[in-house]
Coordinates of C-alpha atoms in Angstrom, one line a residue:
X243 CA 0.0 0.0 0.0
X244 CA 1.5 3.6 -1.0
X245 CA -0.5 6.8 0.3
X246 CA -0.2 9.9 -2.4
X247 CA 0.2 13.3 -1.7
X248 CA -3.8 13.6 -1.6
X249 CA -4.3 10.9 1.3
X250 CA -5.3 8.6 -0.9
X251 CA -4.4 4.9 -0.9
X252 CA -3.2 2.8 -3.3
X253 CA -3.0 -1.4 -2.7
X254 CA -2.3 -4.2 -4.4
X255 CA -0.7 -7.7 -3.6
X256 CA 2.8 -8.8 -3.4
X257 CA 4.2 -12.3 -2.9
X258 CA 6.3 -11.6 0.3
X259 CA 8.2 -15.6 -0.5
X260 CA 7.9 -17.6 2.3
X261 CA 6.3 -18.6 5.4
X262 CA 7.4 -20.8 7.9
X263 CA 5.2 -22.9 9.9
X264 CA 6.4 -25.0 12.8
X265 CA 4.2 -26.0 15.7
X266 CA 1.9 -28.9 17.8
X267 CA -1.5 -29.9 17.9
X268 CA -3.0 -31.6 20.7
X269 CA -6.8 -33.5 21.0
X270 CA -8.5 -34.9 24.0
X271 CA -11.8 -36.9 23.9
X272 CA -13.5 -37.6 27.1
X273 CA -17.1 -38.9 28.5
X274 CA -18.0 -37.3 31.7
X275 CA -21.3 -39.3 32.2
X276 CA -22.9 -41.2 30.4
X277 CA -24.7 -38.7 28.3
X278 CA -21.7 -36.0 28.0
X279 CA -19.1 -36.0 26.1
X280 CA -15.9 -32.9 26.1
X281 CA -13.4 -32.9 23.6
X282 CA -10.5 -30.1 24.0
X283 CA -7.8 -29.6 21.3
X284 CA -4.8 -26.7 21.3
X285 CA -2.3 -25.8 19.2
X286 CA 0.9 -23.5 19.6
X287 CA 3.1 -22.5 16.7
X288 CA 5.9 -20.6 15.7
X289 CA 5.4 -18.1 12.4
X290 CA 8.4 -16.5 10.7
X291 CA 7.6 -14.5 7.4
X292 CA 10.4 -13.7 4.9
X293 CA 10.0 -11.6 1.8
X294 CA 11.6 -8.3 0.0
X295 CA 8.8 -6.0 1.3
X296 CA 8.3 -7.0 5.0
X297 CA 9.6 -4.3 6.8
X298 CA 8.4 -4.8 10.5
X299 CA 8.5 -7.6 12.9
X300 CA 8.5 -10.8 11.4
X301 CA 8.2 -13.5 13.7
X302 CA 6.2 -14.4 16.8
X303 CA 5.0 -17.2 18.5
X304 CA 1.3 -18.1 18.8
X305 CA -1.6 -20.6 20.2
X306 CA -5.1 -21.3 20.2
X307 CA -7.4 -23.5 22.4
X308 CA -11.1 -24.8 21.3
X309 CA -13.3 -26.7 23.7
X310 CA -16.5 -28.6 23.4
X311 CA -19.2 -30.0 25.3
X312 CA -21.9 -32.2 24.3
X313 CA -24.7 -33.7 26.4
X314 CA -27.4 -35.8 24.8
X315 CA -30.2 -35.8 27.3
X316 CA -33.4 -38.2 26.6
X317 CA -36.8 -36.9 25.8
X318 CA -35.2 -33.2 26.1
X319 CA -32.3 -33.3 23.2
X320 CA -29.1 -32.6 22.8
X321 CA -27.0 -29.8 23.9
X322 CA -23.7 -28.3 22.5
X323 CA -21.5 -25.4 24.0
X324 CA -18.5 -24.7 22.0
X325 CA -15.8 -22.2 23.3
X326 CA -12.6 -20.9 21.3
X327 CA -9.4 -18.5 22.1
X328 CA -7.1 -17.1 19.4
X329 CA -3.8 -15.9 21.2
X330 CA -2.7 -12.8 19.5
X331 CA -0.8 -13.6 16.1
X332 CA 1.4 -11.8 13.1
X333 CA -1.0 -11.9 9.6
X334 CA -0.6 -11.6 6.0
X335 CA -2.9 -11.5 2.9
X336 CA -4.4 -14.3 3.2
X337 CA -7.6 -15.8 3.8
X338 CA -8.9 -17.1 7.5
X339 CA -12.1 -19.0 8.5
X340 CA -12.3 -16.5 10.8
X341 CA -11.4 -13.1 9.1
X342 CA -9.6 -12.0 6.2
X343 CA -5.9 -11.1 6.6
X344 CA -4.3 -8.3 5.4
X345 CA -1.0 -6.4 4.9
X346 CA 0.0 -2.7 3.8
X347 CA 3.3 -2.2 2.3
X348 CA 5.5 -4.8 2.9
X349 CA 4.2 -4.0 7.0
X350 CA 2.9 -7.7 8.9
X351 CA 0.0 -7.2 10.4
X352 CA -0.8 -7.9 14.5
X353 CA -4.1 -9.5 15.5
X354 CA -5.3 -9.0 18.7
X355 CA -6.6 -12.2 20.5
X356 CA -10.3 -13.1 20.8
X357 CA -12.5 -15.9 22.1
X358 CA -16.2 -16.4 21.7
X359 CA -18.8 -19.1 22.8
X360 CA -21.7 -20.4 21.1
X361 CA -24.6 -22.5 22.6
X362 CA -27.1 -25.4 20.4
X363 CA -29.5 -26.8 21.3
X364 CA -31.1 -29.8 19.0
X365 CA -34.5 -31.8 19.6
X366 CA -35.6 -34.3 17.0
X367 CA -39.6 -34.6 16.9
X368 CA -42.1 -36.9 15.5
X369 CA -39.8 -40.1 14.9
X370 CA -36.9 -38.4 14.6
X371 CA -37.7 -37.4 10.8
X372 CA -38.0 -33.8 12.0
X373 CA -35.5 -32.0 14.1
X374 CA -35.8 -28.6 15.7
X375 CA -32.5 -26.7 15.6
X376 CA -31.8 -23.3 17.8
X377 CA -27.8 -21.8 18.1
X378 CA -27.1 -18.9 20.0
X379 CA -23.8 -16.9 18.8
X380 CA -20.9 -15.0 20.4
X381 CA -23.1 -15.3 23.9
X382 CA -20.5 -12.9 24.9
X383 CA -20.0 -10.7 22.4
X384 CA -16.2 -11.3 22.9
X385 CA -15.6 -11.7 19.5
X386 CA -13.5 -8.6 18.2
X387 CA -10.6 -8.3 15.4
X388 CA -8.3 -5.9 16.2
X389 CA -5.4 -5.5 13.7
X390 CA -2.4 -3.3 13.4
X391 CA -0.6 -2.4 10.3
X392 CA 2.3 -0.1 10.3
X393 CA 3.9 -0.1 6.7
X394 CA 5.6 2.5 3.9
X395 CA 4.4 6.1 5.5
X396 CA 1.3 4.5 7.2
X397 CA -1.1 3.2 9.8
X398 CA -3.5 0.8 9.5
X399 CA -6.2 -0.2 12.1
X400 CA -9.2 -2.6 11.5
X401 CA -11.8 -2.7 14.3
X402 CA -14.4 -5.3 12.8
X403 CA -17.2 -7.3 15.1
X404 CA -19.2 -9.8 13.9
X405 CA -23.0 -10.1 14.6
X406 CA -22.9 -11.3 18.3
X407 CA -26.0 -13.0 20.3
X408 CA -27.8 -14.0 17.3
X409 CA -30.2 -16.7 17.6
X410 CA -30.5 -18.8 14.6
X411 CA -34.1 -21.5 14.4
X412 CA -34.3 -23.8 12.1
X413 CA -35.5 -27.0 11.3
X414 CA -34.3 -30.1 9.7
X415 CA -35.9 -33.1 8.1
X416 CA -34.2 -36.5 7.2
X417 CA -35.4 -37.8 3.7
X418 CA -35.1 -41.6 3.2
X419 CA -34.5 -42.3 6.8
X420 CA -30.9 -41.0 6.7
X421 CA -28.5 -42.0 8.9
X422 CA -25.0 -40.5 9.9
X423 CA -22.3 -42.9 10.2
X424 CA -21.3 -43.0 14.0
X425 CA -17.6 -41.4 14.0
X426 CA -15.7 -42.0 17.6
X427 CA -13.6 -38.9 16.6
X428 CA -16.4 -36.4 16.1
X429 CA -17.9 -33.7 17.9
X430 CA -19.3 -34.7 21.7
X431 CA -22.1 -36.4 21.2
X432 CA -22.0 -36.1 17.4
X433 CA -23.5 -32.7 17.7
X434 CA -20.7 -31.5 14.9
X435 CA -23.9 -31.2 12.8
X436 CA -25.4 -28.2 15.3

């Protein structure tokens, strides 16, 4: 990104070479009781950007934590609560599942951490060919980018919330009595579907 003598901004995309990668994963599965299931998986990595444009701190170190419960409860249904942390990170322009990245001349950007929690709640009805479907999102409304750019003569800061403590309904019907497989390594309770 270059800024003219007007204010104005000009950006495009550069290919800044390399990224480097290194870093762990771990998963833990684990039934409570009887009808609830938690499942907790982390990371932590180590990110080191090379290119021709960066000009600002390259490196950093970096982790994340997501955490699940599931409890299937009979004759009431099944409930999911699903928690996640990003640590604060370096970014580049590239896409997320979470947010898109960016850069501004040659600068790495700096993502603040975040965390949100969403709740489900799932109750199949009449046979189990209909299901009734309700999610809460970002109960908390925790869930806030905040990212710093500082690159050839400028600034950058992005402030960007998603829509928190929306309630989605919805409901679900299984044609030709369709069944899931049963995968041990899904979500609690196999609520990955909520």
């Amino acid at each position: 990104t270059t800024i003219n003598n007007n204010g104005n901004t000009f950006t495009t995309y550069k290919n800044q070479n390399t990224a480097i990668n290194t870093g762990f994963e771990l998963t833990i599965n684990q039934t409570i009781l009887k009808f609830c299931r938690a499942s907790l998986s982390g990371s932590g990595y180590y990110l080191k950007i090379k290119g021709p444009e960066i000009t600002s701190d390259d490196e950093a170190y970096s982790w994340q934590i997501k955490a699940n419960i599931g409890m299937r409860i009979p004759k009431v249904g099944d409930f999911q609560i699903l928690y996640n942390y990003f640590a604060p990170t370096l970014t580049l322009q590239s896409g997320s599942g979470h947010m898109r990245r960016f850069t501004m001349g040659g600068g790495i950007g700096k993502q603040s951490s975040f965390s949100f929690l969403d709740l489900a709640y799932k109750r199949d009805i009449m046979k189990g060919k209909w299901s009734i479907v309700a999610k809460l999102q970002d109960v908390f409304k925790s869930q806030v980018f905040d990212l710093n750019t500082t690159g050839n003569g400028c600034t950058y800061h992005l402030l960007r919330t998603r829509a928190s403590r929306v309630l989605f309904l919805g409901v679900q019907y299984k044609i030709n009595d369709y069944k899931k497989t049963k995968d041990m390594r899904s979500e609690p309770s196999g609520m990955d579907d909520l």
